[in-house]
Amino acid sequence: MKKIITLSFLLFLGAFSVYWLNRARTIQLFGEIYARVETDQKVVALTIDDGPNEKIDTVLAILRSHNVKATFFPIGNLMEKQPNAVAKIVNEGHEVGNHSYTHRILSLKSYKTIRQEIEPTDVLLRRAGYQGDIHFRPPYGMKIFMLPLYLKLNNRKTIIWDVSPEGDPELNEDATKLSKFVIDETTNGSIILLHPMNDGRDASLQSLDPIIRGLKAKGFVFKTVSELLKLDRS
Ligand SMILES: [Zn+2]
């Protein structure tokens, strides 16, 4: 009986560790992961995930009107459907990163599958003219076993976030509440996550302008993720 209890406890502990590691924002098994950076400067990175789709022009126009450079994590197979969209993003001086080819959960996937998700997406980003470092953002933020190993072996940084309002149903349908939350929660070195091009995320799209205005009014300067990482003193 005692053995069964011990075994059950160990199994529970193991399962919990896997669950926790898969979602942890600051720790992964291998390689560098950032949810924010340590800095005294009032700097912030705005990251825009998924797409691209026909809403890209609206997003780019808002960023352009404030002279803000953001970091986009587009999905490979959607980039193929909108061949010019990423080139437009790159031409306007924004950073782009890798968010996989099919946007499936990569936890527990084989090394080969992970390569097939990441490497063709890199090719598309380069084909669009992007020349900087390509960081990786795991779909759904989940990242266990072979994914961090791949990223470590290939010297890639994993970029998560520390300000993400869209998971909260109280916020995600109301641009005013959503932007207030982001402006209140952002601290020096924060990484903000939004999905303004996705279906059902009209409030996120509408919140872009007030978020930028509000953070600028508080003295924040917008940086791309690579620029932000250079300021990390941790
Ligand atoms: Zn995504």
PDB file of C-alpha atoms and ligand atoms in Angstrom:
ATOM      1  CA  MET A   1       0.000   0.000   0.000  1.00  0.00           C
ATOM      2  CA  LYS A   2       2.771   2.381   0.999  1.00  0.00           C
ATOM      3  CA  LYS A   3       4.534   1.671  -2.298  1.00  0.00           C
ATOM      4  CA  ILE A   4       1.376   2.471  -4.259  1.00  0.00           C
ATOM      5  CA  ILE A   5       0.943   5.762  -2.433  1.00  0.00           C
ATOM      6  CA  THR A   6       4.592   6.703  -3.068  1.00  0.00           C
ATOM      7  CA  LEU A   7       4.321   5.714  -6.735  1.00  0.00           C
ATOM      8  CA  SER A   8       1.080   7.674  -7.165  1.00  0.00           C
ATOM      9  CA  PHE A   9       2.675  10.689  -5.550  1.00  0.00           C
ATOM     10  CA  LEU A  10       5.725  10.471  -7.831  1.00  0.00           C
ATOM     11  CA  LEU A  11       3.503  10.107 -10.888  1.00  0.00           C
ATOM     12  CA  PHE A  12       1.476  13.117  -9.817  1.00  0.00           C
ATOM     13  CA  LEU A  13       4.660  15.108  -9.212  1.00  0.00           C
ATOM     14  CA  GLY A  14       6.021  14.098 -12.619  1.00  0.00           C
ATOM     15  CA  ALA A  15       2.801  15.041 -14.421  1.00  0.00           C
ATOM     16  CA  PHE A  16       2.607  18.333 -12.571  1.00  0.00           C
ATOM     17  CA  SER A  17       6.247  19.156 -13.444  1.00  0.00           C
ATOM     18  CA  VAL A  18       5.591  18.486 -17.134  1.00  0.00           C
ATOM     19  CA  TYR A  19       2.446  20.654 -17.069  1.00  0.00           C
ATOM     20  CA  TRP A  20       4.262  23.442 -15.251  1.00  0.00           C
ATOM     21  CA  LEU A  21       7.398  23.348 -17.419  1.00  0.00           C
ATOM     22  CA  ASN A  22       5.268  23.366 -20.551  1.00  0.00           C
ATOM     23  CA  ARG A  23       3.664  26.656 -19.552  1.00  0.00           C
ATOM     24  CA  ALA A  24       6.326  28.302 -17.376  1.00  0.00           C
ATOM     25  CA  ARG A  25       7.127  31.788 -18.551  1.00  0.00           C
ATOM     26  CA  THR A  26      10.648  32.087 -17.228  1.00  0.00           C
ATOM     27  CA  ILE A  27      12.048  28.572 -17.228  1.00  0.00           C
ATOM     28  CA  GLN A  28      12.437  25.922 -19.862  1.00  0.00           C
ATOM     29  CA  LEU A  29      14.517  22.789 -20.015  1.00  0.00           C
ATOM     30  CA  PHE A  30      17.168  24.190 -22.352  1.00  0.00           C
ATOM     31  CA  GLY A  31      18.033  27.490 -23.942  1.00  0.00           C
ATOM     32  CA  GLU A  32      17.237  31.118 -23.284  1.00  0.00           C
ATOM     33  CA  ILE A  33      13.669  32.239 -22.646  1.00  0.00           C
ATOM     34  CA  TYR A  34      12.432  35.778 -22.114  1.00  0.00           C
ATOM     35  CA  ALA A  35       9.021  36.959 -20.887  1.00  0.00           C
ATOM     36  CA  ARG A  36      10.454  40.451 -20.287  1.00  0.00           C
ATOM     37  CA  VAL A  37      13.877  41.977 -19.711  1.00  0.00           C
ATOM     38  CA  GLU A  38      15.430  43.523 -16.606  1.00  0.00           C
ATOM     39  CA  THR A  39      16.064  47.216 -17.206  1.00  0.00           C
ATOM     40  CA  ASP A  40      15.707  50.599 -15.471  1.00  0.00           C
ATOM     41  CA  GLN A  41      14.697  52.199 -18.758  1.00  0.00           C
ATOM     42  CA  LYS A  42      11.074  52.881 -19.693  1.00  0.00           C
ATOM     43  CA  VAL A  43      11.123  50.577 -22.683  1.00  0.00           C
ATOM     44  CA  VAL A  44       8.548  48.079 -23.912  1.00  0.00           C
ATOM     45  CA  ALA A  45       8.149  45.697 -26.836  1.00  0.00           C
ATOM     46  CA  LEU A  46       4.814  45.260 -28.580  1.00  0.00           C
ATOM     47  CA  THR A  47       4.475  41.802 -30.141  1.00  0.00           C
ATOM     48  CA  ILE A  48       1.762  40.900 -32.629  1.00  0.00           C
ATOM     49  CA  ASP A  49       1.066  37.218 -33.146  1.00  0.00           C
ATOM     50  CA  ASP A  50      -0.579  35.178 -35.911  1.00  0.00           C
ATOM     51  CA  GLY A  51      -1.751  36.196 -39.361  1.00  0.00           C
ATOM     52  CA  PRO A  52      -0.859  37.761 -41.630  1.00  0.00           C
ATOM     53  CA  ASN A  53      -4.224  38.425 -43.208  1.00  0.00           C
ATOM     54  CA  GLU A  54      -6.090  41.313 -44.842  1.00  0.00           C
ATOM     55  CA  LYS A  55      -6.015  43.312 -41.588  1.00  0.00           C
ATOM     56  CA  ILE A  56      -2.245  43.779 -41.864  1.00  0.00           C
ATOM     57  CA  ASP A  57      -2.599  47.157 -43.620  1.00  0.00           C
ATOM     58  CA  THR A  58      -4.743  48.521 -40.786  1.00  0.00           C
ATOM     59  CA  VAL A  59      -2.246  47.316 -38.176  1.00  0.00           C
ATOM     60  CA  LEU A  60       0.707  48.766 -40.085  1.00  0.00           C
ATOM     61  CA  ALA A  61      -1.081  52.114 -40.557  1.00  0.00           C
ATOM     62  CA  ILE A  62      -1.667  52.444 -36.790  1.00  0.00           C
ATOM     63  CA  LEU A  63       1.979  51.641 -35.998  1.00  0.00           C
ATOM     64  CA  ARG A  64       3.182  54.020 -38.730  1.00  0.00           C
ATOM     65  CA  SER A  65       1.013  56.860 -37.428  1.00  0.00           C
ATOM     66  CA  HIS A  66       2.858  56.646 -34.078  1.00  0.00           C
ATOM     67  CA  ASN A  67       6.248  55.793 -35.563  1.00  0.00           C
ATOM     68  CA  VAL A  68       6.287  52.610 -33.466  1.00  0.00           C
ATOM     69  CA  LYS A  69       8.264  49.522 -34.458  1.00  0.00           C
ATOM     70  CA  ALA A  70       6.709  46.253 -33.311  1.00  0.00           C
ATOM     71  CA  THR A  71       7.690  42.593 -33.532  1.00  0.00           C
ATOM     72  CA  PHE A  72       5.436  40.299 -35.541  1.00  0.00           C
ATOM     73  CA  PHE A  73       5.249  36.526 -35.156  1.00  0.00           C
ATOM     74  CA  PRO A  74       3.360  35.438 -38.302  1.00  0.00           C
ATOM     75  CA  ILE A  75       2.392  31.845 -39.101  1.00  0.00           C
ATOM     76  CA  GLY A  76       4.216  30.152 -41.989  1.00  0.00           C
ATOM     77  CA  ASN A  77       1.254  28.729 -43.907  1.00  0.00           C
ATOM     78  CA  LEU A  78      -0.624  32.048 -43.676  1.00  0.00           C
ATOM     79  CA  MET A  79       2.459  33.876 -44.958  1.00  0.00           C
ATOM     80  CA  GLU A  80       2.264  31.689 -48.069  1.00  0.00           C
ATOM     81  CA  LYS A  81      -1.350  32.830 -48.612  1.00  0.00           C
ATOM     82  CA  GLN A  82      -0.372  36.514 -48.280  1.00  0.00           C
ATOM     83  CA  PRO A  83       3.023  36.560 -49.984  1.00  0.00           C
ATOM     84  CA  ASN A  84       3.477  40.341 -49.818  1.00  0.00           C
ATOM     85  CA  ALA A  85       2.324  40.887 -46.258  1.00  0.00           C
ATOM     86  CA  VAL A  86       5.565  40.031 -44.483  1.00  0.00           C
ATOM     87  CA  ALA A  87       7.612  42.009 -46.991  1.00  0.00           C
ATOM     88  CA  LYS A  88       5.433  45.025 -46.130  1.00  0.00           C
ATOM     89  CA  ILE A  89       6.034  44.428 -42.408  1.00  0.00           C
ATOM     90  CA  VAL A  90       9.797  44.154 -42.966  1.00  0.00           C
ATOM     91  CA  ASN A  91       9.934  47.181 -45.288  1.00  0.00           C
ATOM     92  CA  GLU A  92       8.373  49.338 -42.582  1.00  0.00           C
ATOM     93  CA  GLY A  93      11.203  48.458 -40.200  1.00  0.00           C
ATOM     94  CA  HIS A  94       9.403  46.022 -37.931  1.00  0.00           C
ATOM     95  CA  GLU A  95      11.003  42.856 -36.603  1.00  0.00           C
ATOM     96  CA  VAL A  96       9.638  39.429 -37.491  1.00  0.00           C
ATOM     97  CA  GLY A  97      10.036  36.161 -35.631  1.00  0.00           C
ATOM     98  CA  ASN A  98       9.179  32.507 -36.145  1.00  0.00           C
ATOM     99  CA  HIS A  99       5.818  31.256 -34.829  1.00  0.00           C
ATOM    100  CA  SER A 100       5.918  27.843 -36.597  1.00  0.00           C
ATOM    101  CA  TYR A 101       4.505  26.806 -39.957  1.00  0.00           C
ATOM    102  CA  THR A 102       1.117  25.364 -38.952  1.00  0.00           C
ATOM    103  CA  HIS A 103       0.625  26.845 -35.460  1.00  0.00           C
ATOM    104  CA  ARG A 104       0.070  23.507 -33.784  1.00  0.00           C
ATOM    105  CA  ILE A 105       1.077  22.704 -30.228  1.00  0.00           C
ATOM    106  CA  LEU A 106       4.682  21.518 -30.444  1.00  0.00           C
ATOM    107  CA  SER A 107       4.854  19.922 -27.002  1.00  0.00           C
ATOM    108  CA  LEU A 108       5.773  16.248 -27.218  1.00  0.00           C
ATOM    109  CA  LYS A 109       6.429  16.478 -30.964  1.00  0.00           C
ATOM    110  CA  SER A 110       9.505  14.814 -32.489  1.00  0.00           C
ATOM    111  CA  TYR A 111      12.689  16.689 -33.282  1.00  0.00           C
ATOM    112  CA  LYS A 112      12.011  16.136 -36.984  1.00  0.00           C
ATOM    113  CA  THR A 113       8.496  17.603 -36.780  1.00  0.00           C
ATOM    114  CA  ILE A 114       9.808  20.624 -34.933  1.00  0.00           C
ATOM    115  CA  ARG A 115      12.451  21.214 -37.617  1.00  0.00           C
ATOM    116  CA  GLN A 116       9.725  20.955 -40.261  1.00  0.00           C
ATOM    117  CA  GLU A 117       7.692  23.590 -38.424  1.00  0.00           C
ATOM    118  CA  ILE A 118      10.543  26.023 -37.908  1.00  0.00           C
ATOM    119  CA  GLU A 119      12.928  25.853 -40.857  1.00  0.00           C
ATOM    120  CA  PRO A 120      10.499  26.454 -43.787  1.00  0.00           C
ATOM    121  CA  THR A 121       9.085  29.374 -41.779  1.00  0.00           C
ATOM    122  CA  ASP A 122      12.590  30.849 -41.484  1.00  0.00           C
ATOM    123  CA  VAL A 123      12.924  30.556 -45.262  1.00  0.00           C
ATOM    124  CA  LEU A 124       9.707  32.550 -45.754  1.00  0.00           C
ATOM    125  CA  LEU A 125      10.882  35.274 -43.349  1.00  0.00           C
ATOM    126  CA  ARG A 126      14.201  35.574 -45.200  1.00  0.00           C
ATOM    127  CA  ARG A 127      12.431  35.556 -48.558  1.00  0.00           C
ATOM    128  CA  ALA A 128      10.421  38.556 -47.338  1.00  0.00           C
ATOM    129  CA  GLY A 129      13.711  40.402 -46.902  1.00  0.00           C
ATOM    130  CA  TYR A 130      14.183  40.103 -43.141  1.00  0.00           C
ATOM    131  CA  GLN A 131      17.856  40.079 -42.166  1.00  0.00           C
ATOM    132  CA  GLY A 132      17.925  40.254 -38.357  1.00  0.00           C
ATOM    133  CA  ASP A 133      17.998  37.515 -35.728  1.00  0.00           C
ATOM    134  CA  ILE A 134      14.954  35.260 -35.903  1.00  0.00           C
ATOM    135  CA  HIS A 135      13.595  34.560 -32.431  1.00  0.00           C
ATOM    136  CA  PHE A 136      10.982  31.896 -31.774  1.00  0.00           C
ATOM    137  CA  ARG A 137       7.589  32.148 -30.136  1.00  0.00           C
ATOM    138  CA  PRO A 138       5.977  28.762 -29.459  1.00  0.00           C
ATOM    139  CA  PRO A 139       2.331  28.443 -30.521  1.00  0.00           C
ATOM    140  CA  TYR A 140       0.138  28.763 -27.401  1.00  0.00           C
ATOM    141  CA  GLY A 141       3.315  29.380 -25.400  1.00  0.00           C
ATOM    142  CA  MET A 142       3.797  25.618 -24.955  1.00  0.00           C
ATOM    143  CA  LYS A 143       7.299  24.307 -25.222  1.00  0.00           C
ATOM    144  CA  ILE A 144       8.459  21.076 -23.768  1.00  0.00           C
ATOM    145  CA  PHE A 145      11.120  18.477 -24.490  1.00  0.00           C
ATOM    146  CA  MET A 146      12.277  18.497 -28.113  1.00  0.00           C
ATOM    147  CA  LEU A 147      11.327  22.101 -28.866  1.00  0.00           C
ATOM    148  CA  PRO A 148      13.672  23.715 -26.305  1.00  0.00           C
ATOM    149  CA  LEU A 149      16.360  21.203 -27.266  1.00  0.00           C
ATOM    150  CA  TYR A 150      16.055  22.232 -30.923  1.00  0.00           C
ATOM    151  CA  LEU A 151      16.111  25.920 -29.981  1.00  0.00           C
ATOM    152  CA  LYS A 152      19.167  25.448 -27.770  1.00  0.00           C
ATOM    153  CA  LEU A 153      21.089  23.451 -30.370  1.00  0.00           C
ATOM    154  CA  ASN A 154      20.272  26.046 -32.997  1.00  0.00           C
ATOM    155  CA  ASN A 155      21.098  28.983 -30.758  1.00  0.00           C
ATOM    156  CA  ARG A 156      17.608  30.449 -30.851  1.00  0.00           C
ATOM    157  CA  LYS A 157      15.938  32.528 -28.164  1.00  0.00           C
ATOM    158  CA  THR A 158      12.384  31.803 -27.009  1.00  0.00           C
ATOM    159  CA  ILE A 159      10.245  34.903 -26.583  1.00  0.00           C
ATOM    160  CA  ILE A 160       7.157  34.708 -24.367  1.00  0.00           C
ATOM    161  CA  TRP A 161       5.377  37.727 -22.795  1.00  0.00           C
ATOM    162  CA  ASP A 162       4.473  39.249 -19.452  1.00  0.00           C
ATOM    163  CA  VAL A 163       1.453  41.383 -20.473  1.00  0.00           C
ATOM    164  CA  SER A 164      -1.335  39.452 -22.189  1.00  0.00           C
ATOM    165  CA  PRO A 165      -4.910  40.723 -21.699  1.00  0.00           C
ATOM    166  CA  GLU A 166      -6.753  38.616 -24.262  1.00  0.00           C
ATOM    167  CA  GLY A 167      -7.220  35.472 -22.183  1.00  0.00           C
ATOM    168  CA  ASP A 168      -9.554  37.329 -19.839  1.00  0.00           C
ATOM    169  CA  PRO A 169     -13.175  37.428 -21.091  1.00  0.00           C
ATOM    170  CA  GLU A 170     -13.747  40.529 -18.935  1.00  0.00           C
ATOM    171  CA  LEU A 171     -11.229  42.391 -21.092  1.00  0.00           C
ATOM    172  CA  ASN A 172     -11.031  40.862 -24.508  1.00  0.00           C
ATOM    173  CA  GLU A 173     -14.249  42.260 -25.967  1.00  0.00           C
ATOM    174  CA  ASP A 174     -13.803  45.811 -24.744  1.00  0.00           C
ATOM    175  CA  ALA A 175     -11.016  47.929 -26.253  1.00  0.00           C
ATOM    176  CA  THR A 176     -11.164  50.485 -23.438  1.00  0.00           C
ATOM    177  CA  LYS A 177     -10.771  47.896 -20.671  1.00  0.00           C
ATOM    178  CA  LEU A 178      -8.198  46.003 -22.673  1.00  0.00           C
ATOM    179  CA  SER A 179      -6.020  49.045 -23.312  1.00  0.00           C
ATOM    180  CA  LYS A 180      -6.326  50.197 -19.689  1.00  0.00           C
ATOM    181  CA  PHE A 181      -5.162  46.783 -18.486  1.00  0.00           C
ATOM    182  CA  VAL A 182      -2.130  46.816 -20.803  1.00  0.00           C
ATOM    183  CA  ILE A 183      -1.189  50.395 -19.848  1.00  0.00           C
ATOM    184  CA  ASP A 184      -1.522  49.596 -16.111  1.00  0.00           C
ATOM    185  CA  GLU A 185       0.339  46.274 -16.241  1.00  0.00           C
ATOM    186  CA  THR A 186       3.266  47.314 -18.422  1.00  0.00           C
ATOM    187  CA  THR A 187       6.507  47.857 -16.533  1.00  0.00           C
ATOM    188  CA  ASN A 188      10.065  48.603 -17.647  1.00  0.00           C
ATOM    189  CA  GLY A 189      11.148  45.885 -20.070  1.00  0.00           C
ATOM    190  CA  SER A 190       7.687  44.349 -20.578  1.00  0.00           C
ATOM    191  CA  ILE A 191       6.748  42.297 -23.614  1.00  0.00           C
ATOM    192  CA  ILE A 192       3.098  42.803 -24.617  1.00  0.00           C
ATOM    193  CA  LEU A 193       1.225  40.123 -26.583  1.00  0.00           C
ATOM    194  CA  LEU A 194      -1.745  40.949 -28.829  1.00  0.00           C
ATOM    195  CA  HIS A 195      -3.542  39.164 -31.705  1.00  0.00           C
ATOM    196  CA  PRO A 196      -5.190  42.127 -33.489  1.00  0.00           C
ATOM    197  CA  MET A 197      -5.575  40.324 -36.833  1.00  0.00           C
ATOM    198  CA  ASN A 198      -7.369  37.245 -35.484  1.00  0.00           C
ATOM    199  CA  ASP A 199     -11.099  36.597 -35.860  1.00  0.00           C
ATOM    200  CA  GLY A 200     -12.998  37.720 -32.787  1.00  0.00           C
ATOM    201  CA  ARG A 201     -10.229  40.095 -31.745  1.00  0.00           C
ATOM    202  CA  ASP A 202     -11.759  43.386 -32.936  1.00  0.00           C
ATOM    203  CA  ALA A 203     -11.221  44.866 -29.481  1.00  0.00           C
ATOM    204  CA  SER A 204      -7.514  44.063 -29.724  1.00  0.00           C
ATOM    205  CA  LEU A 205      -7.277  45.853 -33.060  1.00  0.00           C
ATOM    206  CA  GLN A 206      -9.166  48.841 -31.653  1.00  0.00           C
ATOM    207  CA  SER A 207      -6.956  48.870 -28.559  1.00  0.00           C
ATOM    208  CA  LEU A 208      -3.685  49.256 -30.483  1.00  0.00           C
ATOM    209  CA  ASP A 209      -3.982  53.009 -30.885  1.00  0.00           C
ATOM    210  CA  PRO A 210      -4.983  53.775 -27.253  1.00  0.00           C
ATOM    211  CA  ILE A 211      -2.327  51.372 -25.904  1.00  0.00           C
ATOM    212  CA  ILE A 212       0.403  53.165 -27.842  1.00  0.00           C
ATOM    213  CA  ARG A 213      -0.913  56.602 -26.860  1.00  0.00           C
ATOM    214  CA  GLY A 214      -1.273  55.613 -23.196  1.00  0.00           C
ATOM    215  CA  LEU A 215       2.175  54.062 -22.885  1.00  0.00           C
ATOM    216  CA  LYS A 216       3.839  56.967 -24.688  1.00  0.00           C
ATOM    217  CA  ALA A 217       2.035  59.346 -22.307  1.00  0.00           C
ATOM    218  CA  LYS A 218       3.612  57.426 -19.400  1.00  0.00           C
ATOM    219  CA  GLY A 219       7.028  57.913 -20.999  1.00  0.00           C
ATOM    220  CA  PHE A 220       7.522  54.455 -22.507  1.00  0.00           C
ATOM    221  CA  VAL A 221       9.610  54.049 -25.630  1.00  0.00           C
ATOM    222  CA  PHE A 222       8.709  51.177 -27.983  1.00  0.00           C
ATOM    223  CA  LYS A 223      11.504  48.798 -28.979  1.00  0.00           C
ATOM    224  CA  THR A 224      11.604  45.703 -31.115  1.00  0.00           C
ATOM    225  CA  VAL A 225      12.280  42.457 -29.234  1.00  0.00           C
ATOM    226  CA  SER A 226      15.911  42.356 -30.405  1.00  0.00           C
ATOM    227  CA  GLU A 227      16.428  45.968 -29.288  1.00  0.00           C
ATOM    228  CA  LEU A 228      14.833  45.162 -25.931  1.00  0.00           C
ATOM    229  CA  LEU A 229      17.053  42.103 -25.394  1.00  0.00           C
ATOM    230  CA  LYS A 230      20.155  44.287 -25.809  1.00  0.00           C
ATOM    231  CA  LEU A 231      19.023  46.314 -22.774  1.00  0.00           C
ATOM    232  CA  ASP A 232      18.676  43.252 -20.509  1.00  0.00           C
ATOM    233  CA  ARG A 233      20.952  43.484 -17.482  1.00  0.00           C
ATOM    234  CA  SER A 234      19.891  40.276 -15.737  1.00  0.00           C
TER     235      SER A 234
HETATM  236 ZN    ZN B   1      -0.160  32.195 -32.121  1.00  0.00          ZN
END
